Structures are given as C-alpha cells and as structure tokens.
Amino acid sequence: MKSWCFFAFLWLAYFCHGTLSCPPLCKCYPRRGEVVCNEVPLTEYPSEGLPKDTTLLTIQFTNISSLSEQHLNATPLLEGLHLYSNHVQNLSSHLLRGVPLLNTLDLTGNKLSELPEDVFIHASLVNLVLKNNLIEKADTNWLPDNSSLIWLDLSGNRLTEVPTTLLQKLPNLDNLDLSNNRLKKISANSLDSLTKLERLNLQNNKLETLHQLTLQGTRNLTYLFLSRNKLNKLPKDLFQELTRLKLLSLDDNQLSHIPAGLLDPLRSLDEEGLDLSDNPWLCDGKVEYLWRWLKKNKAKVFLPNSIICAKPETLVGRTVMSLTENELNLRS
C-alpha cells in the first residue's frame, strides 16, 4: 500500500509540475498543446510554468510591454503566437531564434514603433501580423532572403514607404495589407517579385497616382483595394496584366476622368466587383469612355447610381449612366 501511495505521489508531482504545469492566471489545454492568457493582470511574459510542449500560445488584453528571445526559449515547440492588444513596446534582437517551428506571429494592437533589423529572421514564418501599431519604418532586414511568408499585414501603422528590397524577399506572398498608413507612393517595380500575390490592400493612404508598371508583375492579383486615397490620375495601362482581378475598389478618391481603355483588361470582375463611387467626376466629353463602359458592364459595378457628376454645374448630381449623347456633345 505504501508503495502504491509513493508512485501516486510521484505521478501527482509530475502532473502539477511537469509538462502539465500552467502559469498563474492562464488556462492550459494539454491535449492540444495550447495556453491562453486572456484579460488578466499580467505585466511580464509568463515564461515560468509554460509547458515546454506548448505549440499555440495566446496572450491578449494584458499589460505585457516587452518580448525577448529568452522569453520564447521556454516553448521551443511553439508554432503559433498571438499577442493581441497588449502593451508590447519592445522586441529583442534575434527574437525567434529559440522557436524555429513558429509559423504564425500576431502582434496586432500593441505599441511597437521600432523593431530590431534581425527580429524575425530565425523562423520560417508563414503569417506575420503587425497591424495597428506605431511603426514608422519597415526594415529590409526584418526577414530572411526567400522568406516563407504567405500573409503580411502591416496595416494601421505610420509607414510612408515600404522598401522594395523588403518586398523582394517575399516570393511566396499571396496577401499584402498596407492599408491605413501614410504611403505617398509605390515604386514602379517594387511589387515585381510578388508573382503569387492574390490580395493587395492599399486603401486609406495618401497615394495620388500609381506608375503604369506598378502592377505588371502581379498577374495573379484577385483583389485590389485602392479606396480612400488621393488618386487623381491613373495611367492607361495600369491594369493591363490583371486579367484575373475579381474586385477593384477605387471609391472615395479624386478621380475626375479615367483614360480610355483602362478597365478593358478586367474581364474577370465579379458582379458588383468594381466600386467607383465618391469621386468628383467631370462630365464632359472625356467621360465618354467611362459612360460607354458603364452602360455595357453595369452588372459589374457596385452601386452604379452612386457614380455622380461633380461638374459642370449644369450636370451636378446627375449619374454618369443617365447622361445622353447630346449632353456629352457626342456624335451618334
């Protein structure tokens, strides 16, 4: 009987302090290797007590302010790390050296402003989310050459540009989100290496135009979001290679005209896949191409009656589609 009690004691000690241990204030789910620390008064990363076989760790709505390589060394098998809405301000150099299996890192809603140049180079990340932080500069050396990234989200930061040399490291990328930043331009050939890109979000920036070669290498692009910029001019051949595009948002810009032929390559647009609303359209002879395209492709346009003349004064408030050849001074 004493022998049985001794082994039972050893088993309980292992259960409480071994691989099934769990940090205070957190919940552990051993069968699926998951730990969750949600809305608890943590001020430091809970390295102590984390099971070494943890593969998925979620820490959200806490007061943790820093994250280091030493912290992550506690969970060498980690595959997914979600640090949503904490107070993380600092990441250490070589952050991921001790977690080579990490494929998903989500740092949404923290207070990151500057990141070490070698911060993400030691793991084969597939998904990297840095959304809603305070980042002003993206560094070329954040990621290794020929990165495995498929999803990169840098939205909601303070970026004024993204280095072409960084994008050249992302040949496998299929989703790039740069929305809600302060981008003023996209360099002509900066996206050329993103041949697998399917989704590009540039909405809510300060873009006034795009170079005609900007999208020439993104032939697989399916979704393109350009709304809420300051676009006032688009080159005729901008969409020449986008024969697979299903959705294009150009709403809430400063477009008064578009060049003849601009929309012709977009043969794969979904029903209601094009949004041109909330632009100051000038309804003179130069609007003929748009007028004819809308009449032919009405089903592909989202809210076609929201494409409204801003000038001349005699046509203000009229929908472009409602105009007549006489009003546009066109010959039959």
Coordinates of C-alpha atoms in Angstrom, one line a residue:
M1 CA 0.0 0.0 0.0
K2 CA 2.9 2.4 0.9
S3 CA 4.5 1.6 -2.5
W4 CA 1.3 2.5 -4.4
C5 CA 0.9 5.8 -2.5
F6 CA 4.5 6.6 -3.3
F7 CA 4.0 6.2 -7.0
A8 CA 0.7 8.0 -6.9
F9 CA 2.6 10.9 -5.2
L10 CA 5.2 10.9 -7.9
W11 CA 2.5 10.9 -10.6
L12 CA 0.8 13.9 -9.0
A13 CA 4.0 15.8 -8.7
Y14 CA 4.7 15.2 -12.4
F15 CA 1.1 16.3 -13.3
C16 CA 1.4 19.5 -11.3
H17 CA 5.0 20.5 -12.1
G18 CA 5.9 18.7 -15.3
T19 CA 4.7 19.0 -18.8
L20 CA 1.1 19.7 -17.5
S21 CA 2.1 22.7 -15.4
C22 CA 0.4 26.0 -16.2
P23 CA 1.3 29.7 -15.4
P24 CA -0.8 31.5 -12.9
L25 CA -3.7 33.4 -14.5
C26 CA -3.6 31.3 -17.6
K27 CA -5.5 28.3 -18.9
C28 CA -3.8 25.3 -20.4
Y29 CA -5.2 22.7 -22.7
P30 CA -2.6 19.9 -22.7
R31 CA -4.2 17.7 -25.3
R32 CA -3.9 20.3 -28.0
G33 CA -0.7 22.0 -26.6
E34 CA -2.5 25.3 -26.1
V35 CA -2.1 28.0 -23.5
V36 CA -4.4 31.1 -23.2
C37 CA -3.9 34.1 -21.0
N38 CA -6.8 36.4 -21.6
E39 CA -7.7 39.7 -19.9
V40 CA -5.6 39.0 -16.8
P41 CA -3.3 41.4 -14.9
L42 CA 0.0 40.1 -16.4
T43 CA 2.8 42.6 -16.6
E44 CA 5.5 40.2 -17.7
Y45 CA 5.6 37.4 -20.2
P46 CA 4.7 34.2 -18.3
S47 CA 7.8 32.1 -19.2
E48 CA 7.8 30.3 -15.9
G49 CA 5.3 27.5 -15.8
L50 CA 4.7 27.3 -19.5
P51 CA 4.6 23.7 -20.6
K52 CA 7.6 23.0 -22.9
D53 CA 5.4 21.2 -25.4
T54 CA 3.2 24.2 -25.9
T55 CA 2.5 24.7 -29.7
L56 CA -0.1 27.5 -29.5
L57 CA 0.1 30.5 -27.1
T58 CA -2.4 33.3 -26.9
I59 CA -1.9 36.3 -24.6
Q60 CA -4.3 39.2 -25.1
F61 CA -5.5 42.3 -23.2
T62 CA -2.7 42.3 -20.7
N63 CA -0.1 44.8 -19.6
I64 CA 2.9 42.9 -21.0
S65 CA 5.3 45.5 -22.5
S66 CA 8.3 43.6 -23.8
L67 CA 9.1 40.3 -25.6
S68 CA 12.5 38.7 -25.7
E69 CA 14.3 35.7 -27.2
Q70 CA 14.8 34.4 -23.6
H71 CA 11.0 34.5 -23.1
L72 CA 10.3 32.4 -26.1
N73 CA 13.0 29.9 -25.2
A74 CA 10.6 28.4 -22.7
T75 CA 8.5 26.9 -25.5
P76 CA 10.8 25.5 -28.2
L77 CA 8.0 23.7 -30.0
L78 CA 5.9 26.8 -30.4
E79 CA 4.1 27.1 -33.8
G80 CA 1.6 29.9 -33.2
L81 CA 2.0 33.0 -31.0
H82 CA -0.9 35.5 -30.7
L83 CA -0.2 38.7 -28.7
Y84 CA -3.3 40.7 -29.4
S85 CA -3.9 44.1 -27.7
N86 CA -1.3 44.1 -25.1
H87 CA 1.2 46.9 -24.4
V88 CA 4.3 45.5 -26.1
Q89 CA 6.7 48.2 -27.0
N90 CA 10.0 46.3 -27.4
L91 CA 11.0 43.2 -29.2
S92 CA 14.5 41.8 -28.8
S93 CA 17.1 41.1 -31.5
H94 CA 17.0 37.5 -32.8
L95 CA 13.6 37.2 -31.2
L96 CA 12.7 33.9 -32.9
R97 CA 16.0 32.0 -32.6
G98 CA 14.6 29.6 -30.0
V99 CA 11.4 28.9 -31.8
P100 CA 12.4 27.6 -35.3
L101 CA 8.9 25.9 -35.8
L102 CA 7.0 29.2 -35.4
N103 CA 4.8 29.8 -38.4
T104 CA 2.3 32.4 -37.2
L105 CA 3.1 35.6 -35.2
D106 CA 0.3 38.1 -34.5
L107 CA 1.2 41.3 -32.7
T108 CA -1.9 43.2 -33.5
G109 CA -2.8 46.2 -31.4
N110 CA 0.4 46.9 -29.4
K111 CA 2.7 49.9 -29.2
L112 CA 5.6 48.8 -31.4
S113 CA 7.4 51.7 -33.1
E114 CA 10.9 50.5 -33.9
L115 CA 11.9 46.8 -34.5
P116 CA 15.4 45.4 -34.5
E117 CA 16.6 44.7 -38.0
D118 CA 17.1 41.0 -37.3
V119 CA 13.9 40.5 -35.4
F120 CA 12.2 37.8 -37.5
I121 CA 15.0 36.1 -39.4
H122 CA 15.3 32.8 -37.4
A123 CA 11.9 31.2 -38.1
S124 CA 10.1 30.2 -41.3
L125 CA 7.1 32.4 -40.7
V126 CA 4.1 31.9 -42.9
N127 CA 1.9 34.6 -41.3
L128 CA 3.1 37.8 -39.8
V129 CA 0.6 40.4 -38.5
L130 CA 1.9 43.7 -37.2
K131 CA -1.5 45.5 -37.5
N132 CA -2.4 48.6 -35.5
N133 CA 1.0 49.6 -34.0
L134 CA 3.1 52.7 -34.3
I135 CA 5.7 51.5 -36.8
E136 CA 7.1 54.3 -39.0
K137 CA 9.7 52.4 -40.9
A138 CA 9.8 48.9 -42.4
D139 CA 13.3 47.4 -42.4
T140 CA 14.7 45.3 -45.3
N141 CA 16.5 43.0 -42.8
W142 CA 13.5 42.1 -40.7
L143 CA 13.1 38.9 -42.8
P144 CA 15.5 36.4 -44.4
D145 CA 16.0 36.1 -48.1
N146 CA 13.4 34.0 -49.9
S147 CA 11.1 34.2 -47.0
S148 CA 8.3 31.7 -46.5
L149 CA 5.7 34.4 -45.7
I150 CA 2.3 34.0 -47.3
W151 CA 0.5 36.6 -45.3
L152 CA 2.0 40.0 -44.3
D153 CA -0.2 42.6 -42.5
L154 CA 1.3 46.0 -41.8
S155 CA -2.0 47.9 -41.8
G156 CA -2.8 50.6 -39.3
N157 CA 0.8 51.9 -38.8
R158 CA 2.6 55.1 -39.8
L159 CA 4.5 53.9 -42.8
T160 CA 5.3 56.5 -45.5
E161 CA 7.0 53.9 -47.7
V162 CA 7.9 50.2 -47.9
P163 CA 11.4 49.3 -49.2
T164 CA 11.5 47.4 -52.5
T165 CA 14.3 45.3 -51.1
L166 CA 12.0 44.0 -48.3
L167 CA 9.2 43.1 -50.8
Q168 CA 11.8 41.3 -53.0
K169 CA 12.3 38.8 -50.1
L170 CA 8.7 37.7 -50.3
P171 CA 8.3 35.5 -53.5
N172 CA 5.6 33.3 -51.8
L173 CA 3.4 36.1 -50.6
D174 CA -0.3 35.9 -51.5
N175 CA -1.7 38.6 -49.2
L176 CA -0.2 42.0 -48.5
D177 CA -2.1 44.5 -46.4
L178 CA -0.6 48.1 -46.2
S179 CA -3.9 49.9 -45.6
N180 CA -4.4 52.7 -43.1
N181 CA -0.8 54.0 -43.3
R182 CA 0.7 57.2 -44.8
L183 CA 2.0 55.9 -48.1
K184 CA 2.5 58.6 -50.7
K185 CA 3.8 56.4 -53.5
I186 CA 4.6 52.8 -54.5
S187 CA 7.8 52.5 -56.5
A188 CA 7.4 51.4 -60.1
N189 CA 8.9 47.9 -59.8
S190 CA 8.5 47.3 -56.1
L191 CA 5.9 44.6 -56.5
D192 CA 7.6 42.7 -59.4
S193 CA 8.7 39.8 -57.3
L194 CA 5.3 39.2 -55.8
T195 CA 4.2 36.9 -58.6
K196 CA 1.9 34.8 -56.3
L197 CA 0.2 37.8 -54.8
E198 CA -3.6 37.5 -54.8
R199 CA -4.8 40.2 -52.4
L200 CA -3.3 43.7 -52.2
N201 CA -4.8 46.3 -49.8
L202 CA -3.6 49.9 -50.2
Q203 CA -6.7 51.7 -49.0
N204 CA -6.7 54.7 -46.8
N205 CA -3.3 56.0 -47.7
K206 CA -2.1 59.2 -49.4
L207 CA -1.5 57.9 -52.9
E208 CA -2.1 60.4 -55.7
T209 CA -1.2 58.1 -58.6
L210 CA 0.5 54.8 -59.5
H211 CA 3.2 54.2 -62.0
Q212 CA 2.0 52.3 -65.1
L213 CA 4.4 49.4 -64.3
T214 CA 3.5 49.1 -60.6
L215 CA 1.2 46.1 -61.1
Q216 CA 2.9 44.4 -64.1
G217 CA 4.3 41.6 -62.1
T218 CA 1.2 40.8 -60.1
R219 CA -0.7 38.8 -62.7
N220 CA -2.4 36.6 -60.1
L221 CA -3.9 39.5 -58.3
T222 CA -7.6 38.8 -57.5
Y223 CA -8.5 41.6 -55.0
L224 CA -7.2 45.1 -55.2
F225 CA -8.2 47.8 -52.7
L226 CA -7.4 51.4 -53.5
S227 CA -10.2 53.3 -51.9
R228 CA -9.8 56.3 -49.7
N229 CA -6.6 57.6 -51.2
K230 CA -6.0 60.8 -53.1
L231 CA -5.8 59.2 -56.6
N232 CA -6.5 61.9 -59.2
K233 CA -4.8 60.2 -62.2
L234 CA -4.3 56.7 -63.4
P235 CA -2.2 55.5 -66.3
K236 CA -3.9 53.8 -69.2
D237 CA -2.0 50.5 -68.9
L238 CA -2.1 50.2 -65.1
F239 CA -4.4 47.2 -65.1
Q240 CA -3.1 45.6 -68.3
E241 CA -1.9 42.4 -66.6
L242 CA -4.8 42.0 -64.2
T243 CA -6.9 39.6 -66.2
R244 CA -7.8 37.6 -63.1
L245 CA -9.0 40.5 -61.0
K246 CA -12.4 39.9 -59.3
L247 CA -12.7 43.0 -57.1
L248 CA -11.4 46.6 -57.5
S249 CA -12.2 49.4 -55.2
L250 CA -11.4 52.9 -56.4
D251 CA -14.1 54.7 -54.3
D252 CA -13.5 57.9 -52.3
N253 CA -10.6 59.2 -54.4
Q254 CA -10.1 62.4 -56.5
L255 CA -10.8 60.9 -59.9
S256 CA -12.4 63.2 -62.4
H257 CA -11.6 61.2 -65.5
I258 CA -10.1 57.8 -66.3
P259 CA -8.2 57.1 -69.6
A260 CA -9.8 55.2 -72.4
G261 CA -9.1 51.5 -72.2
L262 CA -8.2 51.5 -68.5
L263 CA -10.9 49.0 -67.5
D264 CA -10.9 46.8 -70.6
P265 CA -8.4 44.1 -69.3
L266 CA -10.7 43.5 -66.2
R267 CA -12.7 40.7 -67.8
S268 CA -12.9 38.6 -64.7
L269 CA -14.6 41.2 -62.4
D270 CA -17.3 39.7 -60.2
E271 CA -20.8 41.0 -60.3
E272 CA -20.7 44.4 -58.4
G273 CA -16.9 43.9 -58.3
L274 CA -15.9 47.5 -59.2
D275 CA -16.5 50.5 -56.9
L276 CA -16.1 54.0 -58.4
S277 CA -18.4 55.9 -56.1
D278 CA -17.5 59.1 -54.3
N279 CA -15.2 60.6 -56.9
P280 CA -15.6 64.1 -58.4
W281 CA -16.4 63.0 -61.9
L282 CA -16.2 65.7 -64.6
C283 CA -18.9 65.0 -67.0
D284 CA -17.6 66.5 -70.3
G285 CA -16.5 64.8 -73.5
K286 CA -13.6 63.0 -71.8
V287 CA -16.1 60.9 -69.7
E288 CA -17.3 59.1 -72.8
Y289 CA -15.2 56.0 -72.2
L290 CA -16.5 55.6 -68.7
W291 CA -20.0 56.3 -69.8
R292 CA -19.9 53.7 -72.5
W293 CA -18.1 51.1 -70.3
L294 CA -20.7 51.5 -67.5
K295 CA -23.6 51.0 -69.9
K296 CA -22.0 47.8 -71.2
N297 CA -20.9 46.5 -67.8
K298 CA -23.5 47.7 -65.4
A299 CA -23.7 44.4 -63.6
K300 CA -20.1 44.5 -62.7
V301 CA -20.4 47.9 -60.9
F302 CA -21.2 48.3 -57.3
L303 CA -24.0 51.0 -56.9
P304 CA -23.7 52.4 -60.4
N305 CA -26.1 55.2 -59.5
S306 CA -23.5 56.5 -57.0
I307 CA -21.2 57.5 -59.8
I308 CA -22.2 61.1 -60.0
C309 CA -21.2 64.2 -61.9
A310 CA -19.4 66.9 -59.8
K311 CA -19.0 69.2 -62.8
P312 CA -20.1 71.1 -64.9
E313 CA -22.7 72.9 -62.9
T314 CA -25.5 72.0 -65.3
L315 CA -25.0 68.3 -64.6
V316 CA -24.1 68.3 -60.9
G317 CA -25.8 65.5 -59.2
R318 CA -26.6 63.5 -62.3
T319 CA -25.5 59.9 -62.5
V320 CA -22.9 59.3 -65.3
M321 CA -25.0 56.5 -66.7
S322 CA -28.1 58.8 -67.1
L323 CA -26.3 61.2 -69.4
T324 CA -27.2 61.5 -73.1
E325 CA -25.0 61.8 -76.1
N326 CA -26.3 65.4 -76.6
E327 CA -25.3 66.3 -73.0
L328 CA -21.8 65.0 -73.6
N329 CA -21.6 66.6 -77.0
L330 CA -21.0 63.2 -78.7
R331 CA -21.8 62.3 -82.2
S332 CA -24.1 59.4 -82.8

